[in-house]
PDB file of C-alpha atoms in Angstrom:
ATOM      1  CA  MET A 131       6.345   1.518 -69.526  1.00 37.00           C
ATOM      2  CA  PRO A 132       8.216   4.690 -68.511  1.00 38.00           C
ATOM      3  CA  ASN A 133       6.321   7.706 -67.298  1.00 39.00           C
ATOM      4  CA  LEU A 134       6.467  10.403 -69.964  1.00 42.00           C
ATOM      5  CA  ALA A 135       6.927  13.640 -68.030  1.00 49.00           C
ATOM      6  CA  ALA A 136       3.939  15.972 -68.311  1.00 57.00           C
ATOM      7  CA  HIS A 137       2.348  14.707 -71.537  1.00 62.00           C
ATOM      8  CA  ASP A 138       1.559  11.563 -73.453  1.00 69.00           C
ATOM      9  CA  TYR A 139       3.955  11.390 -76.428  1.00 70.00           C
ATOM     10  CA  ALA A 140       6.311  13.805 -74.626  1.00 70.00           C
ATOM     11  CA  ASP A 141       9.186  12.388 -76.687  1.00 77.00           C
ATOM     12  CA  GLY A 142       7.280  12.928 -79.958  1.00 82.00           C
ATOM     13  CA  HIS A 143       7.736   9.301 -81.076  1.00 89.00           C
ATOM     14  CA  VAL A 144       4.531   7.806 -82.451  1.00 90.00           C
ATOM     15  CA  ILE A 145       3.923   4.269 -83.703  1.00 92.00           C
ATOM     16  CA  HIS A 146       1.767   3.722 -86.798  1.00 92.00           C
ATOM     17  CA  LEU A 147       0.466   0.168 -86.999  1.00 91.00           C
ATOM     18  CA  VAL A 148       0.032  -0.744 -90.680  1.00 90.00           C
ATOM     19  CA  SER A 149      -1.171  -3.921 -92.373  1.00 89.00           C
ATOM     20  CA  LYS A 150       2.264  -4.493 -93.925  1.00 88.00           C
ATOM     21  CA  LEU A 151       5.492  -2.655 -94.683  1.00 88.00           C
ATOM     22  CA  GLU A 152       5.944  -2.083 -98.386  1.00 83.00           C
ATOM     23  CA  PRO A 153       9.478  -2.791 -99.719  1.00 82.00           C
ATOM     24  CA  ALA A 154       9.788   0.792-101.007  1.00 77.00           C
ATOM     25  CA  PRO A 155       9.326   3.409 -98.273  1.00 81.00           C
ATOM     26  CA  GLY A 156       7.261   5.792-100.388  1.00 82.00           C
ATOM     27  CA  GLN A 157       6.345   9.082 -98.718  1.00 87.00           C
ATOM     28  CA  ALA A 158       6.415   9.868 -95.024  1.00 89.00           C
ATOM     29  CA  PRO A 159       3.028   9.811 -93.250  1.00 90.00           C
ATOM     30  CA  ALA A 160       1.251  13.141 -93.677  1.00 88.00           C
ATOM     31  CA  ALA A 161       0.186  13.300 -90.023  1.00 88.00           C
ATOM     32  CA  LEU A 162       1.005  11.743 -86.689  1.00 89.00           C
ATOM     33  CA  GLY A 163      -1.451   9.040 -85.740  1.00 84.00           C
ATOM     34  CA  LEU A 164      -2.490  10.545 -82.412  1.00 84.00           C
ATOM     35  CA  PRO A 165      -5.724   9.747 -80.559  1.00 81.00           C
ATOM     36  CA  ARG A 166      -8.688  12.063 -81.025  1.00 82.00           C
ATOM     37  CA  ARG A 167      -9.234  14.481 -78.150  1.00 81.00           C
ATOM     38  CA  LEU A 168     -12.307  16.361 -76.978  1.00 80.00           C
ATOM     39  CA  GLY A 169     -13.249  19.133 -79.398  1.00 83.00           C
ATOM     40  CA  PRO A 170     -14.720  22.527 -78.427  1.00 85.00           C
ATOM     41  CA  ALA A 171     -18.272  21.141 -78.216  1.00 89.00           C
ATOM     42  CA  GLY A 172     -17.176  18.207 -76.054  1.00 89.00           C
ATOM     43  CA  ARG A 173     -15.241  20.511 -73.757  1.00 90.00           C
ATOM     44  CA  ALA A 174     -18.256  22.806 -73.420  1.00 92.00           C
ATOM     45  CA  TRP A 175     -20.516  19.901 -72.406  1.00 93.00           C
ATOM     46  CA  PHE A 176     -17.883  18.595 -70.020  1.00 92.00           C
ATOM     47  CA  ALA A 177     -17.505  22.047 -68.455  1.00 94.00           C
ATOM     48  CA  LEU A 178     -21.299  22.294 -68.093  1.00 95.00           C
ATOM     49  CA  ALA A 179     -21.390  18.926 -66.329  1.00 94.00           C
ATOM     50  CA  ASN A 180     -18.514  20.046 -64.100  1.00 94.00           C
ATOM     51  CA  THR A 181     -20.448  23.186 -63.193  1.00 95.00           C
ATOM     52  CA  VAL A 182     -23.450  21.111 -62.124  1.00 95.00           C
ATOM     53  CA  VAL A 183     -21.206  18.847 -60.033  1.00 94.00           C
ATOM     54  CA  SER A 184     -19.520  21.863 -58.427  1.00 95.00           C
ATOM     55  CA  ALA A 185     -22.898  23.463 -57.611  1.00 96.00           C
ATOM     56  CA  ALA A 186     -24.123  20.213 -56.053  1.00 95.00           C
ATOM     57  CA  ALA A 187     -20.932  19.939 -54.005  1.00 94.00           C
ATOM     58  CA  ALA A 188     -21.321  23.542 -52.829  1.00 95.00           C
ATOM     59  CA  GLY A 189     -24.909  22.817 -51.766  1.00 95.00           C
ATOM     60  CA  ALA A 190     -23.798  19.717 -49.884  1.00 94.00           C
ATOM     61  CA  LEU A 191     -21.053  21.703 -48.139  1.00 93.00           C
ATOM     62  CA  PHE A 192     -23.577  24.336 -47.066  1.00 93.00           C
ATOM     63  CA  LEU A 193     -25.797  21.662 -45.505  1.00 92.00           C
ATOM     64  CA  LEU A 194     -22.801  19.964 -43.938  1.00 90.00           C
ATOM     65  CA  TRP A 195     -21.704  23.089 -42.085  1.00 90.00           C
ATOM     66  CA  THR A 196     -25.162  24.367 -41.152  1.00 90.00           C
ATOM     67  CA  GLN A 197     -26.810  21.152 -39.928  1.00 89.00           C
ATOM     68  CA  PRO A 198     -25.991  19.146 -36.797  1.00 89.00           C
ATOM     69  CA  THR A 199     -23.242  16.532 -37.326  1.00 85.00           C
ATOM     70  CA  PRO A 200     -21.461  13.954 -35.135  1.00 88.00           C
ATOM     71  CA  GLY A 201     -18.557  16.362 -34.701  1.00 87.00           C
ATOM     72  CA  LEU A 202     -15.909  18.531 -36.347  1.00 90.00           C
ATOM     73  CA  TRP A 203     -14.062  15.468 -37.625  1.00 91.00           C
ATOM     74  CA  PHE A 204     -17.151  14.529 -39.650  1.00 91.00           C
ATOM     75  CA  GLU A 205     -17.392  17.990 -41.225  1.00 90.00           C
ATOM     76  CA  LEU A 206     -13.693  18.106 -42.081  1.00 94.00           C
ATOM     77  CA  LEU A 207     -13.680  14.603 -43.550  1.00 94.00           C
ATOM     78  CA  PHE A 208     -16.645  15.186 -45.830  1.00 93.00           C
ATOM     79  CA  THR A 209     -15.443  18.679 -46.767  1.00 94.00           C
ATOM     80  CA  VAL A 210     -12.226  17.180 -48.118  1.00 95.00           C
ATOM     81  CA  MET A 211     -14.191  14.498 -49.993  1.00 95.00           C
ATOM     82  CA  LEU A 212     -16.659  16.955 -51.537  1.00 94.00           C
ATOM     83  CA  VAL A 213     -13.974  19.445 -52.541  1.00 95.00           C
ATOM     84  CA  GLY A 214     -11.986  16.607 -54.120  1.00 94.00           C
ATOM     85  CA  LEU A 215     -15.039  15.360 -56.042  1.00 93.00           C
ATOM     86  CA  ALA A 216     -15.720  18.872 -57.335  1.00 94.00           C
ATOM     87  CA  ALA A 217     -12.100  19.640 -58.249  1.00 95.00           C
ATOM     88  CA  ALA A 218     -11.232  16.342 -59.984  1.00 94.00           C
ATOM     89  CA  PRO A 219     -13.359  16.885 -63.148  1.00 93.00           C
ATOM     90  CA  TRP A 220     -11.904  20.376 -63.612  1.00 94.00           C
ATOM     91  CA  ALA A 221      -8.376  18.978 -63.294  1.00 94.00           C
ATOM     92  CA  ILE A 222      -9.225  16.321 -65.897  1.00 92.00           C
ATOM     93  CA  LEU A 223     -10.581  18.964 -68.277  1.00 92.00           C
ATOM     94  CA  ALA A 224      -7.540  21.200 -67.817  1.00 92.00           C
ATOM     95  CA  GLY A 225      -5.208  18.243 -68.436  1.00 89.00           C
ATOM     96  CA  SER A 226      -7.121  17.306 -71.590  1.00 88.00           C
ATOM     97  CA  ILE A 227      -6.838  20.857 -72.932  1.00 90.00           C
ATOM     98  CA  ARG A 228      -3.091  20.970 -72.213  1.00 89.00           C
ATOM     99  CA  GLN A 229      -2.590  17.581 -73.908  1.00 87.00           C
ATOM    100  CA  ALA A 230      -4.581  18.656 -76.976  1.00 88.00           C
ATOM    101  CA  ASP A 231      -2.549  21.871 -77.284  1.00 89.00           C
ATOM    102  CA  PHE A 232       0.688  19.907 -76.947  1.00 88.00           C
ATOM    103  CA  GLU A 233      -0.376  17.409 -79.618  1.00 88.00           C
ATOM    104  CA  ARG A 234      -1.391  20.213 -81.999  1.00 89.00           C
ATOM    105  CA  GLY A 235       2.156  21.522 -81.662  1.00 89.00           C
ATOM    106  CA  LEU A 236       3.557  18.077 -82.461  1.00 89.00           C
ATOM    107  CA  GLN A 237       1.292  17.788 -85.515  1.00 90.00           C
ATOM    108  CA  ALA A 238       2.357  21.233 -86.775  1.00 90.00           C
ATOM    109  CA  THR A 239       6.041  20.374 -86.335  1.00 89.00           C
ATOM    110  CA  TRP A 240       5.595  17.092 -88.205  1.00 90.00           C
ATOM    111  CA  ARG A 241       3.673  18.726 -91.069  1.00 90.00           C
ATOM    112  CA  ASP A 242       6.487  21.247 -91.498  1.00 88.00           C
ATOM    113  CA  SER A 243       9.201  18.587 -91.566  1.00 87.00           C
ATOM    114  CA  ALA A 244       7.535  15.478 -93.058  1.00 87.00           C
ATOM    115  CA  GLY A 245       8.564  16.460 -96.582  1.00 86.00           C
ATOM    116  CA  ARG A 246      12.228  16.192 -95.522  1.00 89.00           C
ATOM    117  CA  ALA A 247      11.841  12.961 -93.550  1.00 90.00           C
ATOM    118  CA  SER A 248      13.663   9.854 -94.705  1.00 90.00           C
ATOM    119  CA  ALA A 249      13.058   6.230 -93.741  1.00 90.00           C
ATOM    120  CA  VAL A 250      15.540   3.897 -92.083  1.00 90.00           C
ATOM    121  CA  GLN A 251      15.032   0.269 -91.178  1.00 92.00           C
ATOM    122  CA  ALA A 252      15.103  -0.813 -87.550  1.00 93.00           C
ATOM    123  CA  ARG A 253      14.298  -3.825 -85.405  1.00 94.00           C
ATOM    124  CA  VAL A 254      12.229  -4.119 -82.263  1.00 95.00           C
ATOM    125  CA  ILE A 255      14.408  -4.856 -79.228  1.00 95.00           C
ATOM    126  CA  GLU A 256      11.784  -4.432 -76.513  1.00 94.00           C
ATOM    127  CA  ARG A 257       8.015  -4.148 -76.218  1.00 93.00           C
ATOM    128  CA  ASP A 258       5.485  -3.391 -73.488  1.00 92.00           C
ATOM    129  CA  TRP A 259       1.727  -3.071 -73.477  1.00 91.00           C
ATOM    130  CA  THR A 260      -1.146  -2.144 -71.219  1.00 89.00           C
ATOM    131  CA  LEU A 261      -4.424  -4.040 -71.227  1.00 89.00           C
ATOM    132  CA  SER A 262      -7.959  -2.735 -70.919  1.00 86.00           C
ATOM    133  CA  GLU A 263     -10.593  -4.337 -68.695  1.00 84.00           C
ATOM    134  CA  ASP A 264     -11.767  -6.653 -71.489  1.00 83.00           C
ATOM    135  CA  GLY A 265      -8.237  -7.978 -72.060  1.00 83.00           C
ATOM    136  CA  SER A 266      -7.541  -6.102 -75.302  1.00 86.00           C
ATOM    137  CA  VAL A 267      -4.374  -4.057 -75.760  1.00 89.00           C
ATOM    138  CA  ALA A 268      -5.148  -0.441 -74.845  1.00 88.00           C
ATOM    139  CA  SER A 269      -1.675   0.840 -75.777  1.00 88.00           C
ATOM    140  CA  PHE A 270       1.782  -0.492 -76.467  1.00 92.00           C
ATOM    141  CA  ALA A 271       5.329   0.786 -76.667  1.00 92.00           C
ATOM    142  CA  LEU A 272       8.218  -0.478 -78.751  1.00 93.00           C
ATOM    143  CA  THR A 273      11.907   0.189 -78.347  1.00 93.00           C
ATOM    144  CA  VAL A 274      13.644  -0.105 -81.710  1.00 94.00           C
ATOM    145  CA  ARG A 275      17.257   0.036 -82.845  1.00 93.00           C
ATOM    146  CA  THR A 276      18.400   1.243 -86.254  1.00 89.00           C
ATOM    147  CA  ALA A 277      21.405   0.017 -88.235  1.00 83.00           C
ATOM    148  CA  ASP A 278      23.502   2.901 -86.900  1.00 81.00           C
ATOM    149  CA  ALA A 279      22.855   1.629 -83.333  1.00 74.00           C
ATOM    150  CA  ALA A 280      20.509   4.483 -82.492  1.00 81.00           C
ATOM    151  CA  SER A 281      17.580   3.393 -80.358  1.00 86.00           C
ATOM    152  CA  LEU A 282      14.280   5.083 -79.691  1.00 89.00           C
ATOM    153  CA  ARG A 283      10.998   4.234 -78.049  1.00 91.00           C
ATOM    154  CA  GLY A 284       7.593   4.928 -79.558  1.00 90.00           C
ATOM    155  CA  ARG A 285       4.044   4.554 -78.354  1.00 90.00           C
ATOM    156  CA  TRP A 286       0.761   3.495 -79.962  1.00 91.00           C
ATOM    157  CA  ARG A 287      -2.734   4.264 -78.735  1.00 87.00           C
ATOM    158  CA  PRO A 288      -5.992   3.812 -80.672  1.00 83.00           C
ATOM    159  CA  ALA A 289      -7.600   6.817 -82.331  1.00 76.00           C
ATOM    160  CA  ASP A 290     -10.780   5.837 -80.483  1.00 71.00           C
ATOM    161  CA  ALA A 291     -10.365   4.682 -76.882  1.00 66.00           C
ATOM    162  CA  SER A 292     -13.064   2.019 -77.387  1.00 65.00           C
ATOM    163  CA  HIS A 293     -11.005   0.149 -80.011  1.00 73.00           C
ATOM    164  CA  GLY A 294      -8.125  -1.920 -78.676  1.00 76.00           C
ATOM    165  CA  LEU A 295      -5.974  -4.621 -80.236  1.00 87.00           C
ATOM    166  CA  LEU A 296      -5.534  -8.337 -79.768  1.00 87.00           C
ATOM    167  CA  GLN A 297      -2.201  -9.239 -78.228  1.00 88.00           C
ATOM    168  CA  THR A 298      -1.290 -11.085 -81.438  1.00 90.00           C
ATOM    169  CA  GLN A 299      -1.439  -7.746 -83.292  1.00 91.00           C
ATOM    170  CA  VAL A 300       1.428  -6.218 -81.297  1.00 91.00           C
ATOM    171  CA  PRO A 301       4.764  -6.526 -83.170  1.00 92.00           C
ATOM    172  CA  GLY A 302       7.206  -8.823 -81.384  1.00 92.00           C
ATOM    173  CA  VAL A 303      10.868  -8.507 -80.476  1.00 94.00           C
ATOM    174  CA  GLY A 304      12.960  -8.877 -83.637  1.00 92.00           C
ATOM    175  CA  ALA A 305      10.266  -7.507 -85.955  1.00 92.00           C
ATOM    176  CA  VAL A 306      11.415  -5.171 -88.719  1.00 93.00           C
ATOM    177  CA  VAL A 307      10.023  -1.643 -88.548  1.00 94.00           C
ATOM    178  CA  ARG A 308      10.553   1.608 -90.433  1.00 94.00           C
ATOM    179  CA  VAL A 309      11.565   4.839 -88.724  1.00 92.00           C
ATOM    180  CA  TRP A 310      10.762   8.161 -90.384  1.00 92.00           C
ATOM    181  CA  ARG A 311      13.069  10.931 -89.175  1.00 88.00           C
ATOM    182  CA  VAL A 312      14.551  14.231 -90.275  1.00 87.00           C
ATOM    183  CA  ALA A 313      18.343  14.225 -90.173  1.00 82.00           C
ATOM    184  CA  ASP A 314      18.804  17.773 -88.864  1.00 79.00           C
ATOM    185  CA  ALA A 315      15.788  17.823 -86.535  1.00 77.00           C
ATOM    186  CA  PRO A 316      16.297  18.561 -82.824  1.00 75.00           C
ATOM    187  CA  ALA A 317      16.163  15.724 -80.306  1.00 69.00           C
ATOM    188  CA  GLY A 318      12.550  16.422 -79.329  1.00 74.00           C
ATOM    189  CA  ALA A 319      11.221  16.494 -82.891  1.00 82.00           C
ATOM    190  CA  PRO A 320       8.443  14.018 -83.764  1.00 89.00           C
ATOM    191  CA  ARG A 321       9.337  10.713 -85.376  1.00 90.00           C
ATOM    192  CA  VAL A 322       7.097   8.032 -86.805  1.00 92.00           C
ATOM    193  CA  ILE A 323       7.770   4.332 -86.367  1.00 92.00           C
ATOM    194  CA  GLU A 324       5.820   2.247 -88.877  1.00 93.00           C
ATOM    195  CA  ALA A 325       5.289  -1.314 -87.704  1.00 93.00           C
ATOM    196  CA  ALA A 326       3.415  -4.110 -89.452  1.00 92.00           C
ATOM    197  CA  ASP A 327       0.525  -5.913 -87.794  1.00 91.00           C
ATOM    198  CA  PRO A 328       1.906  -9.482 -87.399  1.00 91.00           C
ATOM    199  CA  SER A 329      -1.584 -10.988 -87.463  1.00 87.00           C
ATOM    200  CA  VAL A 330      -2.128  -9.899 -91.089  1.00 84.00           C
ATOM    201  CA  VAL A 331      -1.294 -12.691 -93.512  1.00 73.00           C
ATOM    202  CA  ALA A 332       0.339 -11.426 -96.715  1.00 62.00           C
TER     203      ALA A 332
END
């Protein structure tokens, strides 16, 4: 799966996995099916935990540099480790905030343009997935091609990170999908690819 620059969904292409594709397109999805991110309360608790970790690391650094040690190499080694342990949670929090802000922008753009979106049929020409530790599908990407030979790649991730998919639920190469797009939208505008769950029996 390609690395998407600075953000997940950097290309704005999101896959909606539905039970089946209705013959008539109907209306475009009202929102992008993006995973839930930490809200203000979650961020506050995470920041509080980070503060405790940082204070503990600072205390350990004080002891490290004021108590006898095997040598300077020991102090430098554990200083790097402790600083890294303290900085990593803050970097994770900052990245989560940036991702949430980016996805809010995508959602706002889609809400403004969804009323003008039209559906075109496409077929899957390539698929990739990543597995979680229990063997379920944690995310997958599909490359699809429309009748006018335009191709695009979309990504699916669960709304809740604890809910994955069986591999049989990932649409296969050749599957028919529906692409919602706005004709005059810029290249980076969000698009929705609706794909049917192949494990659902009609």
